Amino acid sequence: MNDPKMWAAGAVAIALALVLAVGHPARAEGDPAFGDWLTQAKDGKVRVGPCAANLAQACGTLFWAKPPPDAPPGPLHDRHNPDAALRSRPLIGALIISDFRRESPGHWLDGKIYDPDSGKTYKSKMLVAPDGNLKVSGCVLMFCQAQTWTRVN
């Protein structure tokens, strides 16, 4: 490879191969699914962004919740969690969206959504629809639910 043109072509080919092999996790940073979302029931707001442990995945934390009528006074706790040790943890700041894999901009698969109202975790996906809303769906066994979340300004 003494010819500079051949060397340059080889370097470009190696760079392109590395980009294709690694994928595009860095592009996920500005993904349209990232931001603050109001749940369909308007009883919670979730901040979606890159996971702390893996920036190529999407996660989300609850940053506001409307207390249910039967909630005791004070901060909301994860009282329906199947793990008794977690029932006293505050809901605000709780990770409820985790491990989503990016399929394409605004389209995330193979993640999990935790529903603090039921204490159930659903295998799920999310997609930013053409109208700008976030379509979130999840299933446990054969039972599936879908919701439309709206962006919080």
XYZ file of C-alpha atoms in Angstrom:
153
model
C 0.000 0.000 0.000
C 2.610 2.508 -1.054
C 0.143 4.364 -3.283
C -1.399 7.287 -1.259
C -4.721 6.933 -3.093
C -4.965 3.259 -2.137
C -4.044 4.090 1.461
C -6.738 6.814 1.628
C -9.356 4.506 0.099
C -8.430 1.799 2.625
C -8.709 4.264 5.528
C -12.148 5.402 4.351
C -13.293 1.787 4.014
C -12.098 0.981 7.546
C -13.807 4.074 8.980
C -17.066 3.203 7.211
C -16.882 -0.389 8.472
C -16.388 0.851 12.045
C -19.398 3.179 11.812
C -21.586 0.396 10.462
C -20.354 -2.117 13.035
C -20.893 0.172 16.005
C -24.273 1.448 14.848
C -25.534 4.897 15.686
C -25.862 5.147 19.474
C -24.443 8.670 19.477
C -27.259 9.854 17.225
C -29.787 8.639 19.806
C -28.830 11.613 21.999
C -31.203 13.967 20.186
C -33.862 11.336 19.536
C -37.442 12.636 19.155
C -38.600 10.272 21.934
C -36.357 12.048 24.428
C -37.971 14.701 26.553
C -40.795 15.105 29.031
C -44.119 13.323 28.496
C -47.539 13.512 30.164
C -49.171 10.097 30.520
C -52.510 9.385 28.865
C -54.355 9.518 32.211
C -52.648 12.893 32.909
C -51.549 11.569 36.289
C -47.817 11.353 35.672
C -44.944 13.015 33.834
C -41.996 10.967 32.629
C -38.580 12.229 31.515
C -37.192 9.982 28.746
C -33.532 10.044 27.755
C -30.426 7.904 27.463
C -29.937 5.304 30.216
C -27.168 6.155 32.659
C -25.671 2.655 32.388
C -25.879 2.481 28.581
C -26.234 5.697 26.578
C -27.379 3.723 23.515
C -30.554 2.667 25.372
C -33.552 4.735 26.471
C -34.779 5.022 30.049
C -37.272 7.229 31.829
C -37.995 8.463 35.324
C -41.189 9.721 36.864
C -40.713 13.384 37.802
C -44.300 14.349 38.685
C -47.316 12.339 39.807
C -50.853 13.271 40.749
C -51.706 11.555 44.036
C -54.598 9.073 43.813
C -57.620 9.890 45.990
C -56.758 7.145 48.498
C -53.084 8.170 48.881
C -51.941 9.054 52.378
C -50.661 12.607 52.863
C -47.034 13.253 51.977
C -44.756 11.971 49.214
C -46.001 9.142 47.024
C -44.355 5.767 47.521
C -44.141 2.692 45.316
C -46.729 0.899 47.445
C -47.780 -1.620 44.746
C -44.263 -2.838 43.978
C -44.091 -6.658 44.046
C -40.768 -6.350 45.899
C -41.752 -5.506 49.492
C -38.361 -3.839 50.054
C -39.170 -1.250 47.353
C -42.667 -0.315 48.567
C -41.307 2.521 50.698
C -39.217 4.109 47.921
C -40.434 7.467 46.617
C -42.178 7.322 43.246
C -40.737 10.638 42.128
C -37.389 9.804 40.592
C -38.237 6.119 40.134
C -37.043 4.487 36.921
C -40.182 3.322 35.140
C -38.877 3.015 31.553
C -35.743 0.949 30.972
C -33.575 -0.948 28.503
C -35.152 0.246 25.244
C -33.167 -0.485 22.085
C -33.305 2.067 19.280
C -34.704 0.746 16.002
C -34.712 4.132 14.227
C -35.231 7.781 15.233
C -38.253 7.908 17.545
C -38.787 4.119 17.391
C -37.667 2.051 20.403
C -38.130 -1.695 21.037
C -37.426 -4.453 23.560
C -37.759 -2.244 26.622
C -39.653 -2.471 29.884
C -42.231 -0.170 31.410
C -43.108 -0.366 35.074
C -46.665 0.639 36.013
C -46.583 1.939 39.599
C -50.413 1.799 39.799
C -50.419 -1.983 39.413
C -46.846 -2.935 40.300
C -46.537 -4.770 36.973
C -43.668 -4.506 34.484
C -44.494 -4.828 30.795
C -42.271 -5.735 27.855
C -42.819 -2.722 25.648
C -42.051 -0.495 22.712
C -42.516 3.187 22.010
C -42.844 5.227 18.868
C -43.126 8.944 18.221
C -46.145 9.248 15.920
C -46.355 11.737 13.040
C -48.567 13.954 15.244
C -45.682 14.252 17.751
C -47.289 12.100 20.457
C -45.500 9.134 21.996
C -47.267 5.815 21.444
C -46.339 3.450 24.271
C -47.441 -0.181 24.329
C -46.629 -3.068 26.577
C -47.571 -6.683 27.153
C -47.463 -9.225 29.978
C -48.095 -12.685 28.561
C -51.083 -12.125 26.263
C -52.380 -8.996 27.989
C -51.397 -5.806 26.210
C -52.039 -2.132 26.829
C -51.365 0.907 24.674
C -51.285 4.568 25.606
C -50.660 7.891 23.921
C -48.469 10.312 25.824
C -48.243 14.017 24.978
C -45.100 16.113 25.095
C -44.742 18.501 28.029
C -43.530 21.933 26.924
